[in-house]
CSV table of C-alpha atoms in Angstrom, one decimal:
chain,number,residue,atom,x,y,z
A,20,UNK,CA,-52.9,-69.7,46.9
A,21,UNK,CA,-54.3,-68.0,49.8
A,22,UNK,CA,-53.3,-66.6,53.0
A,23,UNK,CA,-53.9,-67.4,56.8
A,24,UNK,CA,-57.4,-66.4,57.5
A,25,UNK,CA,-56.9,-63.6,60.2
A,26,UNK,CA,-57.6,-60.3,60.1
A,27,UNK,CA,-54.6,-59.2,58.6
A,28,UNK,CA,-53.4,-62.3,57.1
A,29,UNK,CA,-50.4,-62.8,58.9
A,30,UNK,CA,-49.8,-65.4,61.4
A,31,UNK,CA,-50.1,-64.7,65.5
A,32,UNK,CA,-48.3,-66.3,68.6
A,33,UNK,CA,-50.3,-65.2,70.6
A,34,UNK,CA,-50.1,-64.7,74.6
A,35,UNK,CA,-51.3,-67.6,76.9
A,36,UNK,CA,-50.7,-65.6,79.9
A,37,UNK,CA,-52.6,-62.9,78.7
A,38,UNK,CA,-55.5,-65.2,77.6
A,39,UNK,CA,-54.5,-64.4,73.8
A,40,UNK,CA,-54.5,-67.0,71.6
A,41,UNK,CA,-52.4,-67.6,69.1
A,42,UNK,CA,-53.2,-67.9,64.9
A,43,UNK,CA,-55.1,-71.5,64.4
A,44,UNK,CA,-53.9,-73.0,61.2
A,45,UNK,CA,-57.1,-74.8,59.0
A,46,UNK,CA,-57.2,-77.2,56.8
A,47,UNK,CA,-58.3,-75.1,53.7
A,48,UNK,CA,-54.7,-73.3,54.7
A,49,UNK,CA,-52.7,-76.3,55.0
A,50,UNK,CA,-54.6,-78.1,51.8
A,51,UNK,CA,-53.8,-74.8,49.8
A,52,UNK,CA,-49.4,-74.4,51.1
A,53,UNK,CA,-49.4,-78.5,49.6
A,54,UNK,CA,-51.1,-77.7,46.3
A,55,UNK,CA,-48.6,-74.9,45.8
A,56,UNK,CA,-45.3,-76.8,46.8
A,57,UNK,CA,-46.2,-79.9,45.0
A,58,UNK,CA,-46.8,-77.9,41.8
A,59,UNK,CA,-43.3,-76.8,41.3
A,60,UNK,CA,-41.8,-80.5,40.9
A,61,UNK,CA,-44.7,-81.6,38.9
A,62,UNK,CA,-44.4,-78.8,36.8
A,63,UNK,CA,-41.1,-80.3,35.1
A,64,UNK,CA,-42.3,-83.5,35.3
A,65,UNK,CA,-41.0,-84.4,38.4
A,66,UNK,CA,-43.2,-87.4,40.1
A,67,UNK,CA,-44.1,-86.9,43.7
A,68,UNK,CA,-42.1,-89.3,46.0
A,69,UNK,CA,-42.4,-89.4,50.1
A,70,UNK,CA,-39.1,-90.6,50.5
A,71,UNK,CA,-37.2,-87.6,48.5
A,72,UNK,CA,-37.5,-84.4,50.5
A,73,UNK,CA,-35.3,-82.1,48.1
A,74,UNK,CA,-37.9,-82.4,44.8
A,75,UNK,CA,-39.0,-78.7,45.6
A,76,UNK,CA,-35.5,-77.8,45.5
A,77,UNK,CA,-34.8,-79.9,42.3
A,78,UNK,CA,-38.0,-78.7,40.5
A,79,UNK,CA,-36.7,-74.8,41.0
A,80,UNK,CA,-33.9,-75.7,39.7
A,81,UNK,CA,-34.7,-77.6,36.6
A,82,UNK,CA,-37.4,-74.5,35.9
A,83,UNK,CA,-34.3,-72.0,36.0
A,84,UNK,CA,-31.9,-74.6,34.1
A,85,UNK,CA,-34.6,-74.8,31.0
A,86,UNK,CA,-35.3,-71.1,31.4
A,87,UNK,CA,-31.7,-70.4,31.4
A,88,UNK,CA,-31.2,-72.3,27.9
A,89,UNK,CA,-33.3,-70.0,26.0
A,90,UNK,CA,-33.1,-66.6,27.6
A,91,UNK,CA,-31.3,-63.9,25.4
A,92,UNK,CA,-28.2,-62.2,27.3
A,93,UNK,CA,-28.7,-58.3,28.1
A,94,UNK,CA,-28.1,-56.7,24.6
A,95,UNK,CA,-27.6,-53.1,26.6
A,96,UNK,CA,-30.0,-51.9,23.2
A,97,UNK,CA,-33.9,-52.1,22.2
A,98,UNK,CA,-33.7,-55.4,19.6
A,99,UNK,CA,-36.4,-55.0,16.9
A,100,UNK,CA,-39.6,-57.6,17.1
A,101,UNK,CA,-39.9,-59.5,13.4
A,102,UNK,CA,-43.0,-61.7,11.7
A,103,UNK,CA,-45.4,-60.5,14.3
A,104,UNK,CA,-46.9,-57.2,12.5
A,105,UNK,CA,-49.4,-56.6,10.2
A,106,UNK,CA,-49.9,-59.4,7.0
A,107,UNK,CA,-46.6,-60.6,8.4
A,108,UNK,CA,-45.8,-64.3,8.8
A,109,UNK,CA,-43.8,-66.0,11.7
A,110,UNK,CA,-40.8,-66.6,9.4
A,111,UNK,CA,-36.9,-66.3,11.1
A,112,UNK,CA,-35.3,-62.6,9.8
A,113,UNK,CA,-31.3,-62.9,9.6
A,114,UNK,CA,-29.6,-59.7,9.4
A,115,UNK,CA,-25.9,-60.1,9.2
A,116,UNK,CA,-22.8,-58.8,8.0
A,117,UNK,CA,-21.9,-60.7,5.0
A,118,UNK,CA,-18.6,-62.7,6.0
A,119,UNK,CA,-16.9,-61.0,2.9
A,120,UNK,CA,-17.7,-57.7,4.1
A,121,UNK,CA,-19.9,-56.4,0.9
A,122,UNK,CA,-22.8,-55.4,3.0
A,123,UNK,CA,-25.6,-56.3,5.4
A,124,UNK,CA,-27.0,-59.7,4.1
A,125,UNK,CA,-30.7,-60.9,4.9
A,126,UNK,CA,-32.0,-64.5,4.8
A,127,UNK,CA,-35.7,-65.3,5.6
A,128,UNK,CA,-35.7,-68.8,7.0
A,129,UNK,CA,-33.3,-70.6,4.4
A,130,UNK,CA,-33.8,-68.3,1.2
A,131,UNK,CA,-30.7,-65.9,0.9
A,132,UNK,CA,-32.2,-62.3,-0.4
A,133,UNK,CA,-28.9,-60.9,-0.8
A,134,UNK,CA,-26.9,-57.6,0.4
A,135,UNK,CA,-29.5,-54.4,1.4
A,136,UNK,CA,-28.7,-51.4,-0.4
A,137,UNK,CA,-29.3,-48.3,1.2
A,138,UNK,CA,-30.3,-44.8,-0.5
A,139,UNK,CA,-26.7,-43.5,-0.2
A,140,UNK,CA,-25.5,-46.3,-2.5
A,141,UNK,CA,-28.5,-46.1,-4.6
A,142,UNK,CA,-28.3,-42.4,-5.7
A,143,UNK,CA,-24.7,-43.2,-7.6
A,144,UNK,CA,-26.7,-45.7,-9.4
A,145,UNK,CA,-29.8,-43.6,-10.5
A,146,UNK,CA,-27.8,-41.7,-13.7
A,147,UNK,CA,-26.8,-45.1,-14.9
A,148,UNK,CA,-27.7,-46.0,-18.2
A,149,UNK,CA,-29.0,-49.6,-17.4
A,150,UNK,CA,-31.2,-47.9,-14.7
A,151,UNK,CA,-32.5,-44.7,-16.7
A,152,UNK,CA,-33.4,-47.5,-19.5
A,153,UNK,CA,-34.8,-49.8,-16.7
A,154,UNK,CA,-36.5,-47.8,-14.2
A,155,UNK,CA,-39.4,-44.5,-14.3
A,156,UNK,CA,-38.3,-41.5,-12.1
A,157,UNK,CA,-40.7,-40.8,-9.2
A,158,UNK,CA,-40.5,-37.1,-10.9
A,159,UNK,CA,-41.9,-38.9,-14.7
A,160,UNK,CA,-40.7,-40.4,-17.5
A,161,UNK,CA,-42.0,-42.4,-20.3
A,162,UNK,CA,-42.8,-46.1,-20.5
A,163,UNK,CA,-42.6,-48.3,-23.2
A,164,UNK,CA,-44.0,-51.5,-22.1
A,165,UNK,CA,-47.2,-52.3,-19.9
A,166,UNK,CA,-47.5,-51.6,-16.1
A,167,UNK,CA,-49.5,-53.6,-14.0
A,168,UNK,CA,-51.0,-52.4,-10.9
A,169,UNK,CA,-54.2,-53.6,-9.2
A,170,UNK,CA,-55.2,-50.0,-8.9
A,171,UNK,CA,-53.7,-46.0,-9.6
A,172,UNK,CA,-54.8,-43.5,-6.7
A,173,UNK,CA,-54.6,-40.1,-7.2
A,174,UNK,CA,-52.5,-37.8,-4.9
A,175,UNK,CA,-53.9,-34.6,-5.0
A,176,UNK,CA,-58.0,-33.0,-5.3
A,177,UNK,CA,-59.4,-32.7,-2.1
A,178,UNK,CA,-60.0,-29.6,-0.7
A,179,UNK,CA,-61.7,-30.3,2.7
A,180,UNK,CA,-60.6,-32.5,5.8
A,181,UNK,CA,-61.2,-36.1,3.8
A,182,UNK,CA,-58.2,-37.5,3.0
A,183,UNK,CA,-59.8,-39.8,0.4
A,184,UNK,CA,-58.2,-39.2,-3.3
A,185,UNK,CA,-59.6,-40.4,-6.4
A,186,UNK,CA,-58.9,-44.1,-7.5
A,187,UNK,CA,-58.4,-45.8,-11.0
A,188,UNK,CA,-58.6,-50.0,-10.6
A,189,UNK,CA,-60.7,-52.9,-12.0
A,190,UNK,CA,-63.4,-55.3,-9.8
A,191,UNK,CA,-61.8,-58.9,-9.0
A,192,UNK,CA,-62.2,-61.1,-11.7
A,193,UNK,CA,-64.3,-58.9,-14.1
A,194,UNK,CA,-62.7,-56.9,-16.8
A,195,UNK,CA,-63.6,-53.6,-16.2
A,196,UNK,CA,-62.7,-50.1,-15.4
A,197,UNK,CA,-63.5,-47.9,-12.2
A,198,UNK,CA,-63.4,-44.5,-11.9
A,199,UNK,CA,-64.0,-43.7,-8.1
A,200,UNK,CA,-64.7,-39.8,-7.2
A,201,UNK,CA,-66.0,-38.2,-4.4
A,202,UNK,CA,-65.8,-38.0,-0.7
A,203,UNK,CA,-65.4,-41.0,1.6
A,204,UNK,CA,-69.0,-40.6,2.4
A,205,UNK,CA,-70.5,-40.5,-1.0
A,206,UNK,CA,-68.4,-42.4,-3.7
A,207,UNK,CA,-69.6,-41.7,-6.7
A,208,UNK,CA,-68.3,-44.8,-9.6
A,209,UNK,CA,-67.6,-44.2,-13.4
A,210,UNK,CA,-67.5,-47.7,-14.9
A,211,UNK,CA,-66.5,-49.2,-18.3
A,212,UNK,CA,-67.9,-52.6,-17.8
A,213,UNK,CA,-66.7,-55.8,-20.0
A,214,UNK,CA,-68.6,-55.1,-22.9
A,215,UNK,CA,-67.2,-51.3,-23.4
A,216,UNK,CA,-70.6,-49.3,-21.8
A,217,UNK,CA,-69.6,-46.7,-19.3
A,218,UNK,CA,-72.0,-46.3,-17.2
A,219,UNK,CA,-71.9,-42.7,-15.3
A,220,UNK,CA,-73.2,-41.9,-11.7
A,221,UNK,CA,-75.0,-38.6,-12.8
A,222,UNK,CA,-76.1,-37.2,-16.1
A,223,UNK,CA,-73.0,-35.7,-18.0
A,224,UNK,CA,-72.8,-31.8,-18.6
A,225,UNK,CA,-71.7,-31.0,-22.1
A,226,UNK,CA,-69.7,-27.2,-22.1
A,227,UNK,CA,-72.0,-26.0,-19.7
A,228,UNK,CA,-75.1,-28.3,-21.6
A,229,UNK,CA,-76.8,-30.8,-20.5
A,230,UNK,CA,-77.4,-33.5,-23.1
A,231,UNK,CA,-80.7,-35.7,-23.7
A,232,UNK,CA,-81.1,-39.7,-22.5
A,233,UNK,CA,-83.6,-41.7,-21.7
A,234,UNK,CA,-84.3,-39.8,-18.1
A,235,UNK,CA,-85.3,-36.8,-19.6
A,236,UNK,CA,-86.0,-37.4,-23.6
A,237,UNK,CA,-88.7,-40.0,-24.7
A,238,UNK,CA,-88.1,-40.6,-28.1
A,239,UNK,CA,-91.6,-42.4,-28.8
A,240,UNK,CA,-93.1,-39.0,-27.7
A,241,UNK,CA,-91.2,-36.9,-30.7
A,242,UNK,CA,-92.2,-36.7,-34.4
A,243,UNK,CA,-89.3,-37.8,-36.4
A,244,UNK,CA,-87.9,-35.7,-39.1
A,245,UNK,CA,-88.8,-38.9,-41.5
A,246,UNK,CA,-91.6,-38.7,-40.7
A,247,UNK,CA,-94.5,-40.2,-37.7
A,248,UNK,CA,-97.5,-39.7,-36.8
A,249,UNK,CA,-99.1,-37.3,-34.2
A,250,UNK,CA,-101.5,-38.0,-32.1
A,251,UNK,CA,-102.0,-34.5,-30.8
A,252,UNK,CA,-102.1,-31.2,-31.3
A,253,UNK,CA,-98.9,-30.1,-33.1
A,254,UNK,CA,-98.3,-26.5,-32.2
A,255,UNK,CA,-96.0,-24.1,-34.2
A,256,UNK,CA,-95.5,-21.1,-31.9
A,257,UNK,CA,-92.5,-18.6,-30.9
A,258,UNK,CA,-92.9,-15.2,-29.8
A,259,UNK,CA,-92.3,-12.6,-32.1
A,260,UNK,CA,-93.3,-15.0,-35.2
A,261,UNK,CA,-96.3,-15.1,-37.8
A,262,UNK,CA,-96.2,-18.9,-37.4
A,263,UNK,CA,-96.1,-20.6,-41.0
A,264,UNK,CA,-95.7,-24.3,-42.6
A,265,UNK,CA,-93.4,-25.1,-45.9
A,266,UNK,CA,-94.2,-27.7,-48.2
A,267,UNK,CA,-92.1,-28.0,-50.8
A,268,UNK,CA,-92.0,-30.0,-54.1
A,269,UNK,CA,-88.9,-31.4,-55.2
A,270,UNK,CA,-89.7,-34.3,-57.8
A,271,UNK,CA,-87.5,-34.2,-60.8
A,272,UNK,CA,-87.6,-31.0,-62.4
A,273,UNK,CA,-89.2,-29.0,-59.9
A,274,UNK,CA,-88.6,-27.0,-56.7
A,275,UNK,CA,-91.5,-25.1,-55.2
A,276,UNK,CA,-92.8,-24.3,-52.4
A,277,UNK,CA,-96.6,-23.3,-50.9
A,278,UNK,CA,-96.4,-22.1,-47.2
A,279,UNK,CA,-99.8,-21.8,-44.9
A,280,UNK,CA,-99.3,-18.8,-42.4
A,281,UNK,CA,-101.4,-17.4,-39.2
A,282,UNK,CA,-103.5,-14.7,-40.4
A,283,UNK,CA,-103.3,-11.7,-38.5
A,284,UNK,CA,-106.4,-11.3,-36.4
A,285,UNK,CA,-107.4,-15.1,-36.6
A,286,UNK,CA,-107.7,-17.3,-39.9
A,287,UNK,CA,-105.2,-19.1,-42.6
A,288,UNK,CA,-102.9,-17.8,-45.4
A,289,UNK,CA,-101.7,-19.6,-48.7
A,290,UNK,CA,-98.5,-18.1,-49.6
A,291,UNK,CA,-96.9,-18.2,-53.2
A,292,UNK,CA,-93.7,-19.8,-54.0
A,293,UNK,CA,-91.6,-16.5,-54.2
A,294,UNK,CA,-93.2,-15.6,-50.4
A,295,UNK,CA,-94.2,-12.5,-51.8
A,296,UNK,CA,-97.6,-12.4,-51.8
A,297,UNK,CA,-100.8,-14.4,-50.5
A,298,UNK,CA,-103.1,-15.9,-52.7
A,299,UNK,CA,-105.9,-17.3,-50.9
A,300,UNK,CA,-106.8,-16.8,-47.1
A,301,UNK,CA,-109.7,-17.4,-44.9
A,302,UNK,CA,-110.3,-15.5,-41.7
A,303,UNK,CA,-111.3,-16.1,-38.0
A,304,UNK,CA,-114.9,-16.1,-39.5
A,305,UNK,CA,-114.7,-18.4,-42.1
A,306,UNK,CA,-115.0,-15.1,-45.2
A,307,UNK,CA,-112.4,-16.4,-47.8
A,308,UNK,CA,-110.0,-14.1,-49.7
A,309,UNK,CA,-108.4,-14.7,-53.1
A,310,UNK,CA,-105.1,-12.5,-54.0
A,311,UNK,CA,-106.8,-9.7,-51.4
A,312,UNK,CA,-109.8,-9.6,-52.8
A,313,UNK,CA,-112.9,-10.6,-50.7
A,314,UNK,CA,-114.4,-14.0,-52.5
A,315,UNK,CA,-117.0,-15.8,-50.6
A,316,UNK,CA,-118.6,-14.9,-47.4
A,317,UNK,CA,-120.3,-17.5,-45.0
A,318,UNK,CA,-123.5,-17.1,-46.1
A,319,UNK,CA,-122.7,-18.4,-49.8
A,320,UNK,CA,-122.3,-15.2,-51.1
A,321,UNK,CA,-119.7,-15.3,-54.2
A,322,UNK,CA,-117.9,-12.3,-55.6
A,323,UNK,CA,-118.1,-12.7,-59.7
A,324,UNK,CA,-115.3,-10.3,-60.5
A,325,UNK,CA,-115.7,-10.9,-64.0
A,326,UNK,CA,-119.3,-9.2,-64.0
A,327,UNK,CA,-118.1,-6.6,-60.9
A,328,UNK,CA,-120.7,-7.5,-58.7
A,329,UNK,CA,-121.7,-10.3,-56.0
A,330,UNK,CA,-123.7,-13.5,-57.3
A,331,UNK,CA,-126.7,-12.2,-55.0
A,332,UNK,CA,-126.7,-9.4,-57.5
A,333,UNK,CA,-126.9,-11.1,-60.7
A,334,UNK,CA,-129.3,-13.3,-59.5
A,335,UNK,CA,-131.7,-10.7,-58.5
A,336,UNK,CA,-131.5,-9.2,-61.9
A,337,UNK,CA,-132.5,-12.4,-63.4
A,338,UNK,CA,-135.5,-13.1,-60.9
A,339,UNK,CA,-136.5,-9.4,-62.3
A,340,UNK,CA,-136.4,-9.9,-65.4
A,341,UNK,CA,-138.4,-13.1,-65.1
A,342,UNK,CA,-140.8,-12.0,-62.9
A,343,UNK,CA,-141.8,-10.1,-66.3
A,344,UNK,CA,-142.0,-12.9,-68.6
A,345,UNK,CA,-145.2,-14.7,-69.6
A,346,UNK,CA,-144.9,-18.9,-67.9
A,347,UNK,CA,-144.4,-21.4,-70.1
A,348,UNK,CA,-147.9,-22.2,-71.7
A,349,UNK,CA,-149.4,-19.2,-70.8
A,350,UNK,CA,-151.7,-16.9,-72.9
A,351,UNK,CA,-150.6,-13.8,-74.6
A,352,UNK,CA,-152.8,-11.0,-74.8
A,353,UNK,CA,-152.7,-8.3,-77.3
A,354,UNK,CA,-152.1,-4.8,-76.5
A,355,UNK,CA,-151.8,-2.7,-79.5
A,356,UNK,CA,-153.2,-3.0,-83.3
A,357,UNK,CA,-152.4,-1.3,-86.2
A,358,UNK,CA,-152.0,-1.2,-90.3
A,359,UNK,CA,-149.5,-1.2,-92.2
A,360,UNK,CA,-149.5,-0.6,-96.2
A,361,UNK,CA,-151.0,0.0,-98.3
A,362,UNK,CA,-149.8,-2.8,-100.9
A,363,UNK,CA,-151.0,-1.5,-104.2
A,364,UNK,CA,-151.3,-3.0,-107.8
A,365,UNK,CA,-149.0,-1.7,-109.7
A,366,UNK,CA,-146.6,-2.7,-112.4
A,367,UNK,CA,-143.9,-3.2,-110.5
A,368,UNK,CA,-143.4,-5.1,-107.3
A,369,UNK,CA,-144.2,-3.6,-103.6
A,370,UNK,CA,-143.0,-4.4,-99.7
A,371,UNK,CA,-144.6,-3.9,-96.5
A,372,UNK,CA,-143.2,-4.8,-93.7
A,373,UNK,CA,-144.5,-4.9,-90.0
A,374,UNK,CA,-142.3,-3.3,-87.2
A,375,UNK,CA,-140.3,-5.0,-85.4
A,376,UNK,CA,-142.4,-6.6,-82.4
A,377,UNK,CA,-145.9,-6.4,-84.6
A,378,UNK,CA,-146.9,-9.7,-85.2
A,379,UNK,CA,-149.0,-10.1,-88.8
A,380,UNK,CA,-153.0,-11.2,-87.6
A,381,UNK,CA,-154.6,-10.0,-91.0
A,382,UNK,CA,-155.0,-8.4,-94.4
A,383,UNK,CA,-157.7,-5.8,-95.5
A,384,UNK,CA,-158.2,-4.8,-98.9
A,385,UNK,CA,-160.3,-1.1,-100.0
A,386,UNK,CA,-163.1,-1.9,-102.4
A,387,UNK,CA,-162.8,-4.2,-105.4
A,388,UNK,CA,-166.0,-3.8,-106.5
A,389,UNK,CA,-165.6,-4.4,-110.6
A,390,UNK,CA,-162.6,-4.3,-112.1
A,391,UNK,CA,-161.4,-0.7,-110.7
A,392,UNK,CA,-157.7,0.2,-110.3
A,393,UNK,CA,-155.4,0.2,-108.1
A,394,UNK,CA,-156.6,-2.4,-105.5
A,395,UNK,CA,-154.9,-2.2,-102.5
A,396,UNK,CA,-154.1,-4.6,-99.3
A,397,UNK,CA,-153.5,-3.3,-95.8
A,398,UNK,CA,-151.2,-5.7,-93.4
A,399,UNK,CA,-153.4,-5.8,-89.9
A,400,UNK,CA,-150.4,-6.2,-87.2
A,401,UNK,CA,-150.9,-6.3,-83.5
A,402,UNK,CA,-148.2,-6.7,-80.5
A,403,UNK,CA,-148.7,-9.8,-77.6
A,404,UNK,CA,-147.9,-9.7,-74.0
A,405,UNK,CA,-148.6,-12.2,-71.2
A,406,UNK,CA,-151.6,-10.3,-68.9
């Protein structure tokens, strides 16, 4: 629709004798007043006839008569609008009083849901046996059969501004447990999937420790009490400890031990089974020690405690007293001579011997010339020695 096209959209007669003219009506004026009457009849379905001059008339009214039909009567209150809020459908509501006055009645489309009962009633009902055996209290109570719920949220447990509480539910269609913590911002999930793991968002904290997995222990990289193998070195160290290693026998019948120890200053100790004493050690050097006494030095030197002396010892006394022996095969000269006797005749018998060390090279007799007596026989000895 649109107005006369003057200035101020109103229509002018105007003053011929004045030379003012009055409004000129267009076409786009005239085309627009026809569009606008003819649309009220055909709006009700009224057909546009030339000979009827009264169809605006009858349009009007048959727009108020089927407006009229369906128009509510001033209620003098604010009704309440039903089926158009949220997850609501466009079923009819029917509050009523129930015609044999036991309450308000409500029917949704055809389905009767009965009388409402409001908290006044209710309250009598709460101490009554069917209801205390039927129903939890909000303030607790026990159950003794199963509750379903799609999911449990948790009231209370944030301190700061985020209203988000903690929730208990399952994933749709998977049989499974959620835990869901934290803020709004930062959800953190607990879950016990189908097959019983529960999987945790962070690393658990056992009374204040924190326990191994595989994101901070490597099992592959620890010798097993069992037994493994090591493919480095294996350090035993603590301070304030003489580091030692136990290895124990314990076939049948026995139970001993032997313990190696750090040597003070450098070295290894063997330790006896009581742990009372050590009975062989080596130091940062290499000298070796048996039961605290110094055995065998680097140099080969060995410490013959049956004789009280080192082997370097004894063996120089035996170069020594070779150096003064004749060699195998070699000439002995003689250094000393002398007689021994005499061995006379007699009528009994006579000995001569030679000294120890005199070796027998000879025998002189004094003169037998005829047949005097006593003959006698001299033993010539002499004593040998390599030159």
């Amino acid at each position: 629709m649109q107005r006369i096209n003057t200035p101020d959209g109103n229509f002018h007669a105007g003053d011929p004798s004045a030379g003012v003219k009055g409004t000129v009506v267009t076409q786009p004026f005239m085309q627009a007043v026809q569009e606008e009457l003819a649309a009220v009849p055909e709006s009700v379905g009224i057909k546009l006839d030339p000979n009827d001059n009264g169809q605006l008339l009858k349009g009007i009214q048959k727009i108020v008569g089927n407006a009229g039909a369906n128009y509510q009567p001033v209620l003098g209150y604010t009704p309440v609008q039903q089926g158009t809020g949220a997850l609501q459908g466009q079923n009819a509501v029917k509050i009523g009083w129930a015609t044999d006055g036991s309450g308000l009645r409500v029917t949704v489309d055809t389905t009767d849901l009965g009388v409402v009962a409001f908290a006044s009633q209710l309250a009598a009902y709460a101490t009554q046996e069917w209801v205390e055996k039927s129903a939890v209290p909000r303030g607790g109570g026990v159950m003794i059969g199963t509750l379903a719920v799609p999911q449990v949220q948790l009231s209370q447990g944030h301190a700061d501004n985020d209203g988000t509480k903690p929730m208990i539910y399952n994933d749709p269609s998977v049989r499974n447990v959620v835990f869901r913590t934290g803020p709004s911002n930062a959800y953190k999930y607990t879950v016990i999937d189908e097959s019983g793991v529960l999987k945790l968002p962070a690393r658990p904290n056992f009374a204040g420790s924190t326990p191994w997995d595989t994101g901070n222990f490597d099992p592959n990289s620890k010798l097993n009490t069992s037994g493994g193998t090591v493919g480095g070195r294996l350090a035993l160290s603590k301070q304030g400890w003489q580091a030692d290693f136990q290895l124990r026998n314990w076939r049948e019948g026995q139970d001993v031990s032997t313990y190696f120890r750090a040597r003070d200053g450098g070295g290894l100790e063997i330790i006896n089974n009581a742990y009372n004493f050590v009975t062989w050690s080596v130091d940062d050097y290499g000298t070796m020690f048996m039961r605290g006494q110094q055995m065998l030095n680097t140099d080969g030197n060995l410490w013959c405690a049956y004789r009280g002396s080192w082997m370097s010892g004894i063996l120089d006394d035996l170069y020594n007293r070779d150096n003064g022996k004749a060699n195998a095969g070699a000439t002995c000269q003689p250094y000393d001579f002398a007689e021994f006797g005499p061995l006379r005749q007699s009528t009994g018998t006579t000995t001569v011997d030679a000294p120890d060390t005199w070796f027998v090279k000879g025998i002189r007799t004094d003169n037998w010339n005829g047949d005097a007596a006593p003959r006698t026989l001299f033993l010539r000895c002499t004593r040998i020695r390599n030159t």
